[in-house]
Short mmCIF file of C-alpha atoms in Angstrom, two decimals:
data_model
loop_
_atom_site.label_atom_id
_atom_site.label_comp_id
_atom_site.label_asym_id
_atom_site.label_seq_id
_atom_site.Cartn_x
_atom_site.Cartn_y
_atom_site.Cartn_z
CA UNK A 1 88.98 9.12 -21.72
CA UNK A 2 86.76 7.69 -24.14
CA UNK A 3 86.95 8.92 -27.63
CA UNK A 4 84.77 8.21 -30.72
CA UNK A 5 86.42 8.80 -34.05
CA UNK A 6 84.30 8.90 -37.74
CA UNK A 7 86.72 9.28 -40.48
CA UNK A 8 83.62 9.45 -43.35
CA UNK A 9 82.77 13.27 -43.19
CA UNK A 10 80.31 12.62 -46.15
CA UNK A 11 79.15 9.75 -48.28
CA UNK A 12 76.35 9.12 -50.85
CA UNK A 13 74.45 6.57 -51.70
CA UNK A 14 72.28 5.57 -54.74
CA UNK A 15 68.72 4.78 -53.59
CA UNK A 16 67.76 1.29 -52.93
CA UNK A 17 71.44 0.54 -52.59
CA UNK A 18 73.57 -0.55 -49.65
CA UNK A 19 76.48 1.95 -47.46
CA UNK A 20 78.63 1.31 -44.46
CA UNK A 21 79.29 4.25 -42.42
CA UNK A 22 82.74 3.51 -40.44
CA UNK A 23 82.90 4.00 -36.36
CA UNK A 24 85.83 3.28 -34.36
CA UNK A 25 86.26 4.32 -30.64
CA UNK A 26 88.70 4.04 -27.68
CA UNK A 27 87.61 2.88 -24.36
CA UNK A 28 89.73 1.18 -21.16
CA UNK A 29 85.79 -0.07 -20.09
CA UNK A 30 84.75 -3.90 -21.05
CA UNK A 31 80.81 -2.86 -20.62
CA UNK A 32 79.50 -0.01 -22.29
CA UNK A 33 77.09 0.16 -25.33
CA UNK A 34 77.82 2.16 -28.70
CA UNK A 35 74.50 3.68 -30.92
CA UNK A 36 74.21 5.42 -34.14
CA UNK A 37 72.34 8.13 -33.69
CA UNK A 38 70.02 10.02 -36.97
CA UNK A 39 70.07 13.44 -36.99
CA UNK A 40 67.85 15.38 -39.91
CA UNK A 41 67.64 18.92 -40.43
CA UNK A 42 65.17 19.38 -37.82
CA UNK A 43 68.11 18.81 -35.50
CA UNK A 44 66.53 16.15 -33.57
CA UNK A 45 68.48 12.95 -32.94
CA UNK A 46 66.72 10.03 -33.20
CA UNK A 47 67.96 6.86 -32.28
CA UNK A 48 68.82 4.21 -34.72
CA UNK A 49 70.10 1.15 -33.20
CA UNK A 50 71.93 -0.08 -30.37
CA UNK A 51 74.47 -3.03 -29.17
CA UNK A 52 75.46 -3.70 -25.92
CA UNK A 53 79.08 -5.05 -25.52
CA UNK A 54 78.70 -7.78 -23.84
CA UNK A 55 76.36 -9.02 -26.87
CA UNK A 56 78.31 -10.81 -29.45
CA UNK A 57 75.56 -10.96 -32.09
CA UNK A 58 75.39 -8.06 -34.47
CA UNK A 59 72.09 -5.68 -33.55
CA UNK A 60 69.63 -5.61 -36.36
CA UNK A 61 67.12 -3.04 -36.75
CA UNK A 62 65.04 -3.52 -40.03
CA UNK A 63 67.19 -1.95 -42.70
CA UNK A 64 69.75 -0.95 -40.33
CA UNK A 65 72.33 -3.37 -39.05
CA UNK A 66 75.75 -3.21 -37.34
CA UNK A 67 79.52 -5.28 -37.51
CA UNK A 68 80.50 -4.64 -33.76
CA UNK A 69 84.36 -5.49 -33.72
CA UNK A 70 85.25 -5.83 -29.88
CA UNK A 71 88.64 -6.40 -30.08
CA UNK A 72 89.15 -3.79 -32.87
CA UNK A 73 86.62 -1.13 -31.26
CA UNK A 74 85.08 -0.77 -34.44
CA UNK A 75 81.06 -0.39 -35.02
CA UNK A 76 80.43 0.15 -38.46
CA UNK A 77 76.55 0.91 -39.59
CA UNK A 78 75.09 -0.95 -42.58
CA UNK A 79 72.03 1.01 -44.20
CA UNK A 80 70.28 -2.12 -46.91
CA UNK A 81 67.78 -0.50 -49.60
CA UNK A 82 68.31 2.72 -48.65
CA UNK A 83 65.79 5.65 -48.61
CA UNK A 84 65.52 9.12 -49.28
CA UNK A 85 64.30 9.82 -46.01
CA UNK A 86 67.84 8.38 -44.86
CA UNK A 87 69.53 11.03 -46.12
CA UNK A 88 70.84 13.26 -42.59
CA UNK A 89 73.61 13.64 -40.29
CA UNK A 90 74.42 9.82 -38.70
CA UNK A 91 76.57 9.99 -35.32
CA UNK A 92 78.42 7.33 -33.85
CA UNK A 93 78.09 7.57 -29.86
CA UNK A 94 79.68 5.72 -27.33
CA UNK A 95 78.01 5.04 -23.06
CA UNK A 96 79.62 3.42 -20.42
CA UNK A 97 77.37 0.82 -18.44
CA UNK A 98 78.14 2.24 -15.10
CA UNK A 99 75.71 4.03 -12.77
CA UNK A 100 76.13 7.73 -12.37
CA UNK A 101 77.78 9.94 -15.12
CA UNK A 102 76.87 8.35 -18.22
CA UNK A 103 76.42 10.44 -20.93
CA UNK A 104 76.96 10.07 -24.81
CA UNK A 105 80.37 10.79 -26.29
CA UNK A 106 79.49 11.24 -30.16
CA UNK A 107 81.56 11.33 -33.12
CA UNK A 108 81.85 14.35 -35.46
CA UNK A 109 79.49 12.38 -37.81
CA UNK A 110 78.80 11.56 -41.23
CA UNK A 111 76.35 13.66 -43.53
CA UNK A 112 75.02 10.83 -46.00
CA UNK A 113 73.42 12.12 -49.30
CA UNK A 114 70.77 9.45 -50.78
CA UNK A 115 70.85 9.71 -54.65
CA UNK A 116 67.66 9.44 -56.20
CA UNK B 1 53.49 10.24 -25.67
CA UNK B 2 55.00 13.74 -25.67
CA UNK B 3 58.44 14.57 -26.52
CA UNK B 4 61.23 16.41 -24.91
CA UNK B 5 60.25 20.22 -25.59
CA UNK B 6 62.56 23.14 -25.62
CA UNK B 7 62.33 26.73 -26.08
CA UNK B 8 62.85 28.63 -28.12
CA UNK B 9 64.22 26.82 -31.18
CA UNK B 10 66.14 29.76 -32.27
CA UNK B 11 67.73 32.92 -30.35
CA UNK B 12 70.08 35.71 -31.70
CA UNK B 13 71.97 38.04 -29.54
CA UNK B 14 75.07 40.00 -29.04
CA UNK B 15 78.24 38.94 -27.33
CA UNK B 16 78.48 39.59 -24.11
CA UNK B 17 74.24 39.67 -23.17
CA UNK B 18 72.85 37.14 -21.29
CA UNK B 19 70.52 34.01 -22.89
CA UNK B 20 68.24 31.39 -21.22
CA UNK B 21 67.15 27.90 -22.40
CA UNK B 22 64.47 26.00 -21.32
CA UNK B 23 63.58 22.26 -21.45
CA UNK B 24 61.24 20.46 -20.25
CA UNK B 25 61.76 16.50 -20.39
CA UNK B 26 59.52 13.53 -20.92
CA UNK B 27 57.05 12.99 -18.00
CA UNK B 28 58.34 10.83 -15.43
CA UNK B 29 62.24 11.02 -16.57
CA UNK B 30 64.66 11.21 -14.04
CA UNK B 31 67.63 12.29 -15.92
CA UNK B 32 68.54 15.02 -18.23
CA UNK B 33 71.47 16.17 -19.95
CA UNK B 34 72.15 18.82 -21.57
CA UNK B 35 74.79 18.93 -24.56
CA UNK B 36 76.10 21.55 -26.74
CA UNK B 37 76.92 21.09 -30.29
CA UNK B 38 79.13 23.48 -31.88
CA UNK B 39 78.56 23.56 -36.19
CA UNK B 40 79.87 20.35 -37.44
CA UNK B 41 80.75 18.54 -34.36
CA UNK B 42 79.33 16.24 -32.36
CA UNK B 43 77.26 16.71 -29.18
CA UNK B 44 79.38 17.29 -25.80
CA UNK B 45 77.91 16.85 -22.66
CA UNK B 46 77.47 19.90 -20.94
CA UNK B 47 75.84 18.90 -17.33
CA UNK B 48 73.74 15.46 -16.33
CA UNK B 49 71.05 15.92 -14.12
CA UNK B 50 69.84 12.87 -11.56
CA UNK B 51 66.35 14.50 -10.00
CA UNK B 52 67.28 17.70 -8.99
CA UNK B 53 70.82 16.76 -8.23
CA UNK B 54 74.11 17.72 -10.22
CA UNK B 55 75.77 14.12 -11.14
CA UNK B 56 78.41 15.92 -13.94
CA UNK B 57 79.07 19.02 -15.02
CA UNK B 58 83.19 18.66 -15.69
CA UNK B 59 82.69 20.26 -19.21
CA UNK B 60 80.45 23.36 -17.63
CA UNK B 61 81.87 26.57 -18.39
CA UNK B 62 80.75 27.78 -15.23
CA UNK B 63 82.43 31.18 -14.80
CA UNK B 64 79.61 31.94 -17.64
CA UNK B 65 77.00 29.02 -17.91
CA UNK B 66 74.68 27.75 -14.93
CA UNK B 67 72.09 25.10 -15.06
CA UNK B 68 69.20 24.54 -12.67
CA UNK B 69 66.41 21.90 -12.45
CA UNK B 70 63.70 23.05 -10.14
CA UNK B 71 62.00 20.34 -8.59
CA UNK B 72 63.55 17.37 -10.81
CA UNK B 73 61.24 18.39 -13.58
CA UNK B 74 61.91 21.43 -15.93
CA UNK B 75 65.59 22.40 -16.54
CA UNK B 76 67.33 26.13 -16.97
CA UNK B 77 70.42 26.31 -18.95
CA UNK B 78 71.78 30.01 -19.11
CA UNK B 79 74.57 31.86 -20.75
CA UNK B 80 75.81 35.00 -18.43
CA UNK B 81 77.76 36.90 -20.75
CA UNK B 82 77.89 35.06 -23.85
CA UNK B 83 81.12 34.67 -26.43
CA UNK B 84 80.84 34.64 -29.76
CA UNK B 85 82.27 30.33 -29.56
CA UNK B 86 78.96 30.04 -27.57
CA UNK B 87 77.03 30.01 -30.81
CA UNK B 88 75.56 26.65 -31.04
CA UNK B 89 72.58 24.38 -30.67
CA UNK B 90 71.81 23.33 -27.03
CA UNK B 91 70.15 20.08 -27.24
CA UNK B 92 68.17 18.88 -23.92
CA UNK B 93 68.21 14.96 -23.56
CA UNK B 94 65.89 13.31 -20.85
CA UNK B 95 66.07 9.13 -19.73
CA UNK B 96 63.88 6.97 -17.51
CA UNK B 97 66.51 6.31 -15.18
CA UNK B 98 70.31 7.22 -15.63
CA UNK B 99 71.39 3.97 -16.39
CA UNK B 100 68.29 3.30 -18.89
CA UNK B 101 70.20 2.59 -22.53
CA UNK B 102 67.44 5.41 -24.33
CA UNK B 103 68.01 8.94 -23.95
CA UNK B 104 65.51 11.34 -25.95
CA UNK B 105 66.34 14.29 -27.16
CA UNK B 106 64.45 17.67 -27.45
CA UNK B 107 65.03 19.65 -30.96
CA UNK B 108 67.19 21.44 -29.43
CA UNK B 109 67.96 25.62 -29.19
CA UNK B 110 70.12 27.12 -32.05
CA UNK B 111 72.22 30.10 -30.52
CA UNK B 112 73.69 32.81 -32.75
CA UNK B 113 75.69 35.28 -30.87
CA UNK B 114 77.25 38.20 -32.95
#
């Protein structure tokens, strides 16, 4: 069964500086793709990047980048210059590439607090 | 481009009455999920839709919940009686296709039950 585990309940941040929210998961699967979801108090999630296994180069959204650790299953989420508007609920969620059932297995997630 | 929409955003009733969700997914998406998410957890899948066809619903509580998607469009989720652990949001999720990396979600239904 595939599990996704994030050990940072909360963190803060000082605005305009840089945080790593930590991800690791457990998987049996060599193709799957991991996310980090947003999710503000509006309760909608809102996707903030993605990396396909396979893909050995770190995915890079704008401010947002990841350190994808295969071998380690670890996916750690870098926020650069961070933003109020960053401040929210960010989960960890894990797919597997397979056709059919392939629904998100999330993380308990990380509230994140930007500090003016 | 419209969003997943759900109804209503917020619902309050007593245990053991009976509750409906609605969702209605982004035009032209063939899959939708729906996933519960208890207060500070993450989301769990609840049941995957493909069309109008069931493809899992392992973590359906079905001696009390039922799902329906008439017509591969618009889903149903409902609660028949409902426990006070029930109390949740119910977030609808729609993709292109199943295996299509995006799904969207809706802003989901916050359940009380007392």
């Amino acid at each position: 069964a595939q599990t996704v585990t994030q050990s940072q309940p909360e963190m803060s941040v000082q605005e305009a500086e840089t945080v790593t929210l930590s991800c690791t998961y457990d998987t049996s699967e060599s193709d799957y793709y991991l996310f980090w979801y947003k999710q503000p108090p509006s309760r909608q999630m809102i996707l903030v990047i993605r990396q396909e296994a396979y893909k050995q180069q770190n995915a890079t959204e704008n401010r947002f980048s990841v350190n994808f650790q295969k071998a380690a299953k670890s996916f750690s989420l870098k926020i650069s210059d961070s933003q109020l508007g960053d401040a929210a609920m960010y989960f960890c969620a894990y797919r597997r590439e397979k056709a059919g059932a392939n629904n998100l297995f999330f993380g308990t997630g990380t509230r994140l607090t930007v500090i003016p | 481009e419209a969003g997943v929409a759900q109804s209503p955003r917020y619902k309050i009733i007593e245990k053991r009455q009976s509750v409906a969700f609605w969702c209605n997914p982004i035009s032209g998406h063939a899959t939708l999920y729906w996933y519960q998410q208890i207060l500070g957890q993450g989301p769990k899948l609840l049941i995957q839709f493909q069309n109008n066809g069931v493809v899992d619903d392992s973590q359906l509580p079905k001696d009390r919940f039922s799902a329906e998607r008439l017509k591969g469009v618009d889903s149903t989720l409902k609660i028949q009686p409902a426990k006070l652990e029930d109390s949740a949001v119910y977030l609808c999720a729609s993709s292109l296709q199943g295996n299509s990396y995006e799904q969207y979600f809706g802003p989901g239904t916050r359940l009380t039950v007392t």
